[in-house]
Structures are given as C-alpha cells and as structure tokens.
PDB file of C-alpha atoms in Angstrom:
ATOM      1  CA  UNK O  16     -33.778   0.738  -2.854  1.00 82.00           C
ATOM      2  CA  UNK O  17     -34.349  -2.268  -0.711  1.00 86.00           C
ATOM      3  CA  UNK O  18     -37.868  -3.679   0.263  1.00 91.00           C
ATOM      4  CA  UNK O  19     -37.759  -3.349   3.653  1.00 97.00           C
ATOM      5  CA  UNK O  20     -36.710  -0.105   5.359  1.00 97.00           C
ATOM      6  CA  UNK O  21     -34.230   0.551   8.112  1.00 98.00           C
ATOM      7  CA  UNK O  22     -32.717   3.979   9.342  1.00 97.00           C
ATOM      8  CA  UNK O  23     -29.451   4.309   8.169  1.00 97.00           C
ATOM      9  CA  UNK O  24     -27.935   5.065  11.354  1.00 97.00           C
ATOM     10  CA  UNK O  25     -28.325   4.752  15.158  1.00 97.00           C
ATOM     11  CA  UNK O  26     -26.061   5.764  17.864  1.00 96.00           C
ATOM     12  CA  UNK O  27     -25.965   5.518  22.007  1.00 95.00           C
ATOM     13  CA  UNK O  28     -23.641   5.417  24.566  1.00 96.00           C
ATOM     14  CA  UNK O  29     -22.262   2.288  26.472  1.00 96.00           C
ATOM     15  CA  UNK O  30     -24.723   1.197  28.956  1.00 97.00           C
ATOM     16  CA  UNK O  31     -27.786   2.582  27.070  1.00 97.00           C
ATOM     17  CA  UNK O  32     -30.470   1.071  24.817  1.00 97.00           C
ATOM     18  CA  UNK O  33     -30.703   1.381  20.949  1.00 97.00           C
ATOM     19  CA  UNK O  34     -34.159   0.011  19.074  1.00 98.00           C
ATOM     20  CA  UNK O  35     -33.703  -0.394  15.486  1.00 98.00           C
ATOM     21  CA  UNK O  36     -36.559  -0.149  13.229  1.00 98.00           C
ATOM     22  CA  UNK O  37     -37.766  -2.476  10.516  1.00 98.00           C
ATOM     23  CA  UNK O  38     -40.472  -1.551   8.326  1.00 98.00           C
ATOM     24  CA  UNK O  39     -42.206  -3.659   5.833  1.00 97.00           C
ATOM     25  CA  UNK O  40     -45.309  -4.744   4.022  1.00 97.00           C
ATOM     26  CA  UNK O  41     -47.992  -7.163   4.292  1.00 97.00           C
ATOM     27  CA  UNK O  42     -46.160  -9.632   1.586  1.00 97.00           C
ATOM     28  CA  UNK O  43     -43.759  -9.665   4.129  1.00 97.00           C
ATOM     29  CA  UNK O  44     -43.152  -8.852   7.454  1.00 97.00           C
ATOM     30  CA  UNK O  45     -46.708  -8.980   7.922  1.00 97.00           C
ATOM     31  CA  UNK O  46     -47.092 -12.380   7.155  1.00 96.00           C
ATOM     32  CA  UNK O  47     -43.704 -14.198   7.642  1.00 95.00           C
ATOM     33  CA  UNK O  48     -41.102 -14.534  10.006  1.00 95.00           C
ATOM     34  CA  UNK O  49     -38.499 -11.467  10.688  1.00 97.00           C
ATOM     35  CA  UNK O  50     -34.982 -12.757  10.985  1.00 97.00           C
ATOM     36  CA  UNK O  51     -31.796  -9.857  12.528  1.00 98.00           C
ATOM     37  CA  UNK O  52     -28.609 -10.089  11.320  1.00 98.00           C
ATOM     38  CA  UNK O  53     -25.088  -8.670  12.714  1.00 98.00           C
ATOM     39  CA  UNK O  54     -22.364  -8.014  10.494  1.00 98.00           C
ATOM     40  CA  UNK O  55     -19.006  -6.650  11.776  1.00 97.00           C
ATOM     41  CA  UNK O  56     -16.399  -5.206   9.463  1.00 93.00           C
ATOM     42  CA  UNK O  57     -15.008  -7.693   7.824  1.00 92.00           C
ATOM     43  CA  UNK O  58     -17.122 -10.808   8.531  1.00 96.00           C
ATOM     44  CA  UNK O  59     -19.819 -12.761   7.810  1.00 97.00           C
ATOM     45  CA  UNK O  60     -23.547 -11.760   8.944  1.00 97.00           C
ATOM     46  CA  UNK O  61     -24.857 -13.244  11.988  1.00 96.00           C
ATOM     47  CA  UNK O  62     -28.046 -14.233  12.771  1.00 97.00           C
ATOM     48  CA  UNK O  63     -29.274 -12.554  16.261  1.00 97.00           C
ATOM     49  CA  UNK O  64     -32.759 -13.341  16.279  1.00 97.00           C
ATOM     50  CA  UNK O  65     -35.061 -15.412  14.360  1.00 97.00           C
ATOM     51  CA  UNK O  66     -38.964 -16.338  13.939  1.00 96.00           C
ATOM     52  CA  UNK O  67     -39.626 -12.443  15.072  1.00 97.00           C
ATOM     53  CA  UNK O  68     -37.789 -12.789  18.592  1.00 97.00           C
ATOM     54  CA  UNK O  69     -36.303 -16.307  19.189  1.00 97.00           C
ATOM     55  CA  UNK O  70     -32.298 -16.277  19.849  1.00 95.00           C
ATOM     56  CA  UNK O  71     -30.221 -18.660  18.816  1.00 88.00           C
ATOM     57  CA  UNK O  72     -28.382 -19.877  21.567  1.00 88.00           C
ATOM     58  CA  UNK O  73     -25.074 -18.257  22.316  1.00 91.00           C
ATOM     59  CA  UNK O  74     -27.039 -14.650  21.554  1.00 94.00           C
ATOM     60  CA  UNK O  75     -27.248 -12.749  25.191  1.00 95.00           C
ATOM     61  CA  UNK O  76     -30.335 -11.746  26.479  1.00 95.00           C
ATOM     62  CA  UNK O  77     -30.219  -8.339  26.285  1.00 97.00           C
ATOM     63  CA  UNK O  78     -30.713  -8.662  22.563  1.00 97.00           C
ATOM     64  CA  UNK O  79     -34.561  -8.964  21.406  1.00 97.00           C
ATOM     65  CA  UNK O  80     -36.453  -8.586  18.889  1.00 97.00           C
ATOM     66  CA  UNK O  81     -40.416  -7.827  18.328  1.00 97.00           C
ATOM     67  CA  UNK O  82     -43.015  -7.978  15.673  1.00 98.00           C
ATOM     68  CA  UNK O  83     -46.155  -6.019  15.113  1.00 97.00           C
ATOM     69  CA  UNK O  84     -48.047  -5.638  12.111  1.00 97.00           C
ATOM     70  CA  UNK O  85     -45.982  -4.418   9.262  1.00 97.00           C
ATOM     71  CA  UNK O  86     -42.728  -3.148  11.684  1.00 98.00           C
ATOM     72  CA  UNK O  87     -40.581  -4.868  13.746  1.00 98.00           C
ATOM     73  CA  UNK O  88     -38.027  -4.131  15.962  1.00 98.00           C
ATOM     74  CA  UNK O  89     -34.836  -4.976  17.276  1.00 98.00           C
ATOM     75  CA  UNK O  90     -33.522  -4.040  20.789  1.00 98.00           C
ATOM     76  CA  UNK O  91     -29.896  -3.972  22.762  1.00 97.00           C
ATOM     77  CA  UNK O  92     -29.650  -2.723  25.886  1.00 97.00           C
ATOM     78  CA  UNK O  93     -26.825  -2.619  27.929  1.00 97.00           C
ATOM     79  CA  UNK O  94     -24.990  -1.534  24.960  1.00 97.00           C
ATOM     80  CA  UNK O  95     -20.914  -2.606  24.495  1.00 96.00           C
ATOM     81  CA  UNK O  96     -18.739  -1.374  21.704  1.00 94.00           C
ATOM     82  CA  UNK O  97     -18.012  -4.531  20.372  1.00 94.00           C
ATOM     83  CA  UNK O  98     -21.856  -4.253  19.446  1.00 96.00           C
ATOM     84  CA  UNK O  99     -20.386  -1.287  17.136  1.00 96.00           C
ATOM     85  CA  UNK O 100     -21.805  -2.777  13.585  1.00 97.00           C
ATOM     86  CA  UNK O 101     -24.473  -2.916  10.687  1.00 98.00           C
ATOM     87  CA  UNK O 102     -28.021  -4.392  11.115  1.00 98.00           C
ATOM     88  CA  UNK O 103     -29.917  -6.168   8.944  1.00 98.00           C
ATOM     89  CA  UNK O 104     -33.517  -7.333   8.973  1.00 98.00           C
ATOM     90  CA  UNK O 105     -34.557  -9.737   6.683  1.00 97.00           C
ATOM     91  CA  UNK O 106     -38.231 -11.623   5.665  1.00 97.00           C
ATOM     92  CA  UNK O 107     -39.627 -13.588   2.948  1.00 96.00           C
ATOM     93  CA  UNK O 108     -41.758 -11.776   0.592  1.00 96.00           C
ATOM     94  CA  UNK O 109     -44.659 -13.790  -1.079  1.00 96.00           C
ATOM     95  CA  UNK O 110     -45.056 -11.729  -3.526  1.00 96.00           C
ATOM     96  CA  UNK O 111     -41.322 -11.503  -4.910  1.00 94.00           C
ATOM     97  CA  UNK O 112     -41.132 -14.926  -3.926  1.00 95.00           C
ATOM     98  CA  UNK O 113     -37.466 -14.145  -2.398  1.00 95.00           C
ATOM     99  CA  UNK O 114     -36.117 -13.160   0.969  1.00 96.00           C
ATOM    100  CA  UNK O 115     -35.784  -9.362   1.295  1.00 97.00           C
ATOM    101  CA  UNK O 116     -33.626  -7.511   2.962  1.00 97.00           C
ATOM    102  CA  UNK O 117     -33.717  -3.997   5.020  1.00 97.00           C
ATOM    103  CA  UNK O 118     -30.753  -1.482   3.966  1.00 97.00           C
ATOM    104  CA  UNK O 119     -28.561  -2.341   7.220  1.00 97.00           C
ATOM    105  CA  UNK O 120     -28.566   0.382  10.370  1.00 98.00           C
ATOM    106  CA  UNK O 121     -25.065   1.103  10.959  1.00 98.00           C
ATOM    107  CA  UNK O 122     -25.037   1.418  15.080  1.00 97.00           C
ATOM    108  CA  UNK O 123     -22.249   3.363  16.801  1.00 97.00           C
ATOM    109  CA  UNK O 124     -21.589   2.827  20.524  1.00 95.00           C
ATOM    110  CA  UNK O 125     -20.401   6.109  21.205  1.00 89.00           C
TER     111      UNK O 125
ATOM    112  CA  UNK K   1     -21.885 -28.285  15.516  1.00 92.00           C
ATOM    113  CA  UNK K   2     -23.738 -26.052  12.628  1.00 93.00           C
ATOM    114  CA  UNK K   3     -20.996 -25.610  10.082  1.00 95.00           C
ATOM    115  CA  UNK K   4     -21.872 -23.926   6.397  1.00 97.00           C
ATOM    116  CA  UNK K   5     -19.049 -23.547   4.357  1.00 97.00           C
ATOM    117  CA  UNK K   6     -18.805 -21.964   0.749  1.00 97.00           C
ATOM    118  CA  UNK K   7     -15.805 -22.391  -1.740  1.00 97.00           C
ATOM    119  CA  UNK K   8     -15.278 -21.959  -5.518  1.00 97.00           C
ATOM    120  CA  UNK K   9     -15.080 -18.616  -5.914  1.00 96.00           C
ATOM    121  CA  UNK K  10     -12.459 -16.336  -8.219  1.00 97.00           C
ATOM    122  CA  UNK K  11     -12.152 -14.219 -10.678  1.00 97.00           C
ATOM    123  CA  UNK K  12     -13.547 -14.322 -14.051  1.00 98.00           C
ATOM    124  CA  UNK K  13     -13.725 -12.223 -16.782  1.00 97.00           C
ATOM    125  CA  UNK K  14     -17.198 -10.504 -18.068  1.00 97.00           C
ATOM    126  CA  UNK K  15     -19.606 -13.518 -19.836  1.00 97.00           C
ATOM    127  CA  UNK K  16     -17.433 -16.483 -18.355  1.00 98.00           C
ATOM    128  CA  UNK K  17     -18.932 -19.273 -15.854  1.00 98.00           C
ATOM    129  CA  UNK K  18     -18.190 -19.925 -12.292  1.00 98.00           C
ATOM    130  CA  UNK K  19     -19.505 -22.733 -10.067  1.00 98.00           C
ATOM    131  CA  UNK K  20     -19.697 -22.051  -6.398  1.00 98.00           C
ATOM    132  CA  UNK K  21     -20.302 -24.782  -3.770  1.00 98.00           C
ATOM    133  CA  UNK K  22     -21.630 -25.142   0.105  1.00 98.00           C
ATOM    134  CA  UNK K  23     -21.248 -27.954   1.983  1.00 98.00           C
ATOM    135  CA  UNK K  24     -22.989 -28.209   5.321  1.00 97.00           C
ATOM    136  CA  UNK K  25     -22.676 -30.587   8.702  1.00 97.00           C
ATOM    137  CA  UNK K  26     -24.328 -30.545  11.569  1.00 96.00           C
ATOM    138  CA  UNK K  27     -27.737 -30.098  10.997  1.00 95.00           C
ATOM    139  CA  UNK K  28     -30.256 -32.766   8.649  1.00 96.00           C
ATOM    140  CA  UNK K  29     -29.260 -30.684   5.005  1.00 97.00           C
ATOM    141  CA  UNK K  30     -32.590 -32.217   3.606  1.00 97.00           C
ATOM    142  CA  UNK K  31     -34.896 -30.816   5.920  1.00 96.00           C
ATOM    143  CA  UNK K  32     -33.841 -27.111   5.162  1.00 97.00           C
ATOM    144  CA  UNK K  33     -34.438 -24.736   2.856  1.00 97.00           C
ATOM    145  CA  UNK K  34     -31.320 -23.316   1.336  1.00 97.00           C
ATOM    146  CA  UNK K  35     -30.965 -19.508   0.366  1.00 98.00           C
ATOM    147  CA  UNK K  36     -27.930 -17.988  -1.789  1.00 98.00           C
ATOM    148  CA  UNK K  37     -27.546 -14.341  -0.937  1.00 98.00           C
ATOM    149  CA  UNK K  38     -24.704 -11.976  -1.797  1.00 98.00           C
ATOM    150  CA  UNK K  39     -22.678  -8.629  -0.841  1.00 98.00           C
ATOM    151  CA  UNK K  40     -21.377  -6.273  -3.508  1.00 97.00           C
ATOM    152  CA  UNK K  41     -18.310  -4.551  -1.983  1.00 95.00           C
ATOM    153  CA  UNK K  42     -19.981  -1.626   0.587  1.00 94.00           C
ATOM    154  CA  UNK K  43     -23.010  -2.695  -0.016  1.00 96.00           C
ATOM    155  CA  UNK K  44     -25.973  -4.506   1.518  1.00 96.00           C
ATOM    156  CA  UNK K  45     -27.162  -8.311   1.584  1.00 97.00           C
ATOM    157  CA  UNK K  46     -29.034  -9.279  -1.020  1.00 97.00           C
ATOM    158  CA  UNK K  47     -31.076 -12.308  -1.735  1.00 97.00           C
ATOM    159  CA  UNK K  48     -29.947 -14.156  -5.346  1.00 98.00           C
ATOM    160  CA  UNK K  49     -31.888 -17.267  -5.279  1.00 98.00           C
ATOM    161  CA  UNK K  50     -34.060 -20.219  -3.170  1.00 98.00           C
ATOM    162  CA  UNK K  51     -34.579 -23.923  -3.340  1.00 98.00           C
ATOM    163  CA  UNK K  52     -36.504 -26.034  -1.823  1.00 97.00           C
ATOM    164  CA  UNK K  53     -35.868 -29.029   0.821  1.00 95.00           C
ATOM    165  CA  UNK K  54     -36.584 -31.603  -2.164  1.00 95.00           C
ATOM    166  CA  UNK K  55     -34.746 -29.238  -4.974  1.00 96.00           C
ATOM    167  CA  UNK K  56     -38.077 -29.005  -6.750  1.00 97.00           C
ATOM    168  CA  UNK K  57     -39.044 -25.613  -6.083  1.00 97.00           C
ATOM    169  CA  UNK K  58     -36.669 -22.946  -6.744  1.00 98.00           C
ATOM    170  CA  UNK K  59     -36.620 -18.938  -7.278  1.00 98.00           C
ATOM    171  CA  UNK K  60     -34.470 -16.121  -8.814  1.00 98.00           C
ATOM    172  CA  UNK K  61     -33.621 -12.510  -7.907  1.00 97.00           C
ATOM    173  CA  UNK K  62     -35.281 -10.954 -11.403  1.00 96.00           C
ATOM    174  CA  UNK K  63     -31.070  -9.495 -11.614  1.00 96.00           C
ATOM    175  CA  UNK K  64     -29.871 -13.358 -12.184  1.00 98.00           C
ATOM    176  CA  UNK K  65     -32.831 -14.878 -13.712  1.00 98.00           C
ATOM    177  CA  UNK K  66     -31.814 -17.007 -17.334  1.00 97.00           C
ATOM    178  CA  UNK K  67     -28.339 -16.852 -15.716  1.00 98.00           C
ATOM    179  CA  UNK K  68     -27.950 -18.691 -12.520  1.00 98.00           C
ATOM    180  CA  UNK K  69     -29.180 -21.873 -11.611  1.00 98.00           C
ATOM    181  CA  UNK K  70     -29.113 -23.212  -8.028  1.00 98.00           C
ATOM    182  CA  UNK K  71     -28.992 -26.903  -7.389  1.00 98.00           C
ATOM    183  CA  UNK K  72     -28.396 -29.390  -3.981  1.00 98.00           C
ATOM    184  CA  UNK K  73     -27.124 -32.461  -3.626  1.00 98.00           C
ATOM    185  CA  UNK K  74     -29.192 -33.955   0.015  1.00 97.00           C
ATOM    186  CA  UNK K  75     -26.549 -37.066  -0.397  1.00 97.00           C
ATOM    187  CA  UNK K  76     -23.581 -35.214  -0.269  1.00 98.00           C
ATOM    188  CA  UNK K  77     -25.569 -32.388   1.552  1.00 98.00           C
ATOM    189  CA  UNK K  78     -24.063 -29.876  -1.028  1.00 98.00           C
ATOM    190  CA  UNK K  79     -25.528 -26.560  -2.385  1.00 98.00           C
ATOM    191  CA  UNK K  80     -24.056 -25.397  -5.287  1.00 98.00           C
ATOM    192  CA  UNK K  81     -24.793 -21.803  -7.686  1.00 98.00           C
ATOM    193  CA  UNK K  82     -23.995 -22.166 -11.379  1.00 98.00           C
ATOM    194  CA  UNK K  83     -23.546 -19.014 -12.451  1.00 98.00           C
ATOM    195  CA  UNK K  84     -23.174 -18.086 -16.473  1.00 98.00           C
ATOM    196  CA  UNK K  85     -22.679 -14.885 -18.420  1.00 98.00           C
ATOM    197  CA  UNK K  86     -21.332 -13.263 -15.347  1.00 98.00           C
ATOM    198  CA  UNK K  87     -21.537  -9.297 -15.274  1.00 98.00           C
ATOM    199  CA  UNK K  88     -18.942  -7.123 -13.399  1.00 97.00           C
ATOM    200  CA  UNK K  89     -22.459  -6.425 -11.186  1.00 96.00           C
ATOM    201  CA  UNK K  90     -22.263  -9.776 -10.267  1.00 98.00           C
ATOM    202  CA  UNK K  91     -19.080  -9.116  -7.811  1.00 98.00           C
ATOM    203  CA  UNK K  92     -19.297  -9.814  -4.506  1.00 98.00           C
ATOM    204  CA  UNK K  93     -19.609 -12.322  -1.484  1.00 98.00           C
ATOM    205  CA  UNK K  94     -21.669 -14.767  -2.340  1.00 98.00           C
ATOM    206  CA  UNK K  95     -23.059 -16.154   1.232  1.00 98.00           C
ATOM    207  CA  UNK K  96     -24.753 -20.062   1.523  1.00 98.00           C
ATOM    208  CA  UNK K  97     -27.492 -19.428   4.190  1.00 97.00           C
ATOM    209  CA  UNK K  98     -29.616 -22.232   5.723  1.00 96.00           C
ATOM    210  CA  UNK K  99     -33.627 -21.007   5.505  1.00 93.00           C
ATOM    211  CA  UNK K 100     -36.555 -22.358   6.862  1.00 92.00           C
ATOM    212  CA  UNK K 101     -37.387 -26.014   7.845  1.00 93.00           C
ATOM    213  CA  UNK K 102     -40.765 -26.899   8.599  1.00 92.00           C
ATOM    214  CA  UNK K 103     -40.834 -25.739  12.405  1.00 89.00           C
ATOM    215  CA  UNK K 104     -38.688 -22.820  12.110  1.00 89.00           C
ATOM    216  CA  UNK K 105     -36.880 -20.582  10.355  1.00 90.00           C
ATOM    217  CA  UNK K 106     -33.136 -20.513  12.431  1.00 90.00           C
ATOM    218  CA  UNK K 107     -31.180 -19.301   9.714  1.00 93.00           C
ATOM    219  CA  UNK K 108     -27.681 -19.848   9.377  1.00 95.00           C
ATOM    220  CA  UNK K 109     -25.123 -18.223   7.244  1.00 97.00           C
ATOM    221  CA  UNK K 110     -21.652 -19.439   5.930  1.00 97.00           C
ATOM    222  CA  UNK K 111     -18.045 -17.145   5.830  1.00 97.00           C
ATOM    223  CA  UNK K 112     -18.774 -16.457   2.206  1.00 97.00           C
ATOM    224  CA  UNK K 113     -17.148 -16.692  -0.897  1.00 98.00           C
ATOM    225  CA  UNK K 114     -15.614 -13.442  -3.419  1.00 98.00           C
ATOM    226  CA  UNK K 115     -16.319 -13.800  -7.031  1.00 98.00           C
ATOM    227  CA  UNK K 116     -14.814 -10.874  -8.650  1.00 98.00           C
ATOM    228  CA  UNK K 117     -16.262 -10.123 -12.465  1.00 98.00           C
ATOM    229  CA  UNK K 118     -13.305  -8.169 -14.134  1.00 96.00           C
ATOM    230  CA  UNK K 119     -11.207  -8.186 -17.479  1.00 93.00           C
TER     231      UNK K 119
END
C-alpha cells in the first residue's frame, strides 16, 4: 500500500491529453515539494517535473505538472506513444521522515 | 553534465553483506541531499534511506532499519549503502537519487544497480 495514491491506469489516444492524479496528505504533498517520474520498460526513472511544476530542461513543454492542497497533478498533452510508460509521483513525508512514493499509473497511448 | 552512477551490486545469499556505491559529477555532491531508493522486480519505487548534505542527519525505511547504513564521502563525492543481514525481500534495483539542495529539489536518479538475495 503506498502513501501516496495514483490510479493504476490511464489511457488516450495520440494527439489527446491524459492528467494523472496524485493524492496525498498534509505530511506530504501538502507541505513539500511533488516531484514526477517516467519509467519506461526497462530503464531507469526519470524525473519530468520537480518543485510541483518546474521541468528540468530537456523535458518538452507539453508536460506539466500542478499542485493544490493535498493532490497534484500531472499533465501530457499532445500525447506520443513513446510516452507509453509508468508514472510515479513522489514527496517527502515529515512525518515518516522519508520520501514516499505514489503506486505508478501505467499510461497507454492507444 | 549531471552523471549518477551506481555499482557494487550481486548476488548474495540470505544474511550475507553487500556494499553498494554512487559516484556523482557534474553537480557540487556536498550541497545535495542524497536519497537511496529501490525496485523489487514488477514492483514500484520505494524509498530505503536519506542523508544529509553534511552526512549528519540520516533516515531509514522502518523495512531496513538496524540493517543498512548509508554513508557519503563529499571528497570523493561518493554515496555508498552498507547493507547487512540481507533478506531475499531485499532484491531489487537499488537506484542513487540526488534530493534536495537548499534552493530546490531537481532530483536526479542513476541507471541502478540489481542485488539479488538468493541461496
């Protein structure tokens, strides 16, 4: 059971938009910063966005991310199929005193 | 360049020791944070421990606690994971990430490392 909570899946065709939910508590996405994370089969994870919606650079701009509250949320538009992979969000938690981690949202570009 | 790179993984049988290592370039190692975080196979990321920029300040997943112990070196900007009476639950990638500094939190994550736990 992980801390923060993610739907398991999401799917959309090419071309459309997909928002993936994060949702959290007040130990932690309330009061630090939300971090996204890519992982393709096989690979490492990637960080997409970090401090709730800044990109590193390299990450297009038609990947975002958004924080309010408890919930955040992580959009694509223009969706390709080489976004076709899991999705993690990730915050510190100051009451575990550990970074915590959502379940992953496996997305499928249809 | 930000490069993170992990080695010194294996395999190991139940209760034996492994040492796995990180080193960085590219970014100032001593004014980061430094996460380990690992992957069972199929599974999602977890977090297994934290240490601070200094080394002074460091936390366990509950799962590892009495049994890891995570260290840096800032000279040879090296992060290392001692791990001891290893479980076959302890299998997996075992990702160096970069954490916080104190202006933002840019994480960064390395290629991993496998340590398999098997007799």
């Amino acid at each position: 059971q992980s801390v923060l909570t993610q739907p398991p899946s999401v799917s959309a065709a090419p071309g459309q938009r997909v928002a993936i939910s994060c949702s959290g508590t007040s130990s932690n996405v309330g009061d630090n910063y939300v971090s996204w994370h890519q992982q393709l089969p096989g690979a490492a994870p990637k960080v997409l966005i970090y401090d709730n919606y800044k990109r590193l650079p390299g990450i297009p701009d038609r990947i975002s991310g958004s924080k309010s509250g408890t919930s955040a949320t992580l959009a694509i538009t223009g969706l390709q199929t080489g976004d076709d992979a899991v999705y993690y969000c990730g915050a510190w938690d100051n009451n575990l005193n550990g970074w915590v981690f959502g379940g992953g949202t496996k997305l499928t570009v249809l | 360049e930000v490069q993170v790179v992990e080695s010194g993984g294996g395999s190991v049988q139940p209760g034996g020791s492994l040492r796995v290592s990180c080193a960085v370039s590219g970014f100032i190692f001593s004014s980061y944070e430094m996460n380990w975080v690992r992957q069972a196979p199929g599974k999602g990321l977890v977090w297994v421990s934290y240490i601070s920029y200094s080394g002074s300040t460091k936390y366990y997943a509950d799962s590892v606690k009495g049994r890891f112990a995570i260290s840096r070196d800032n000279a040879k900007n090296s992060l290392y994971l001692q791990m001891n009476s290893l479980r076959a639950d302890d299998t997996g990638v075992y990702y160096c990430a970069r954490g916080c500094s104190s202006d933002s939190c840019d994480v960064y994550w390395g290629q991993g490392t496998l340590v398999t736990v098997s007799s």
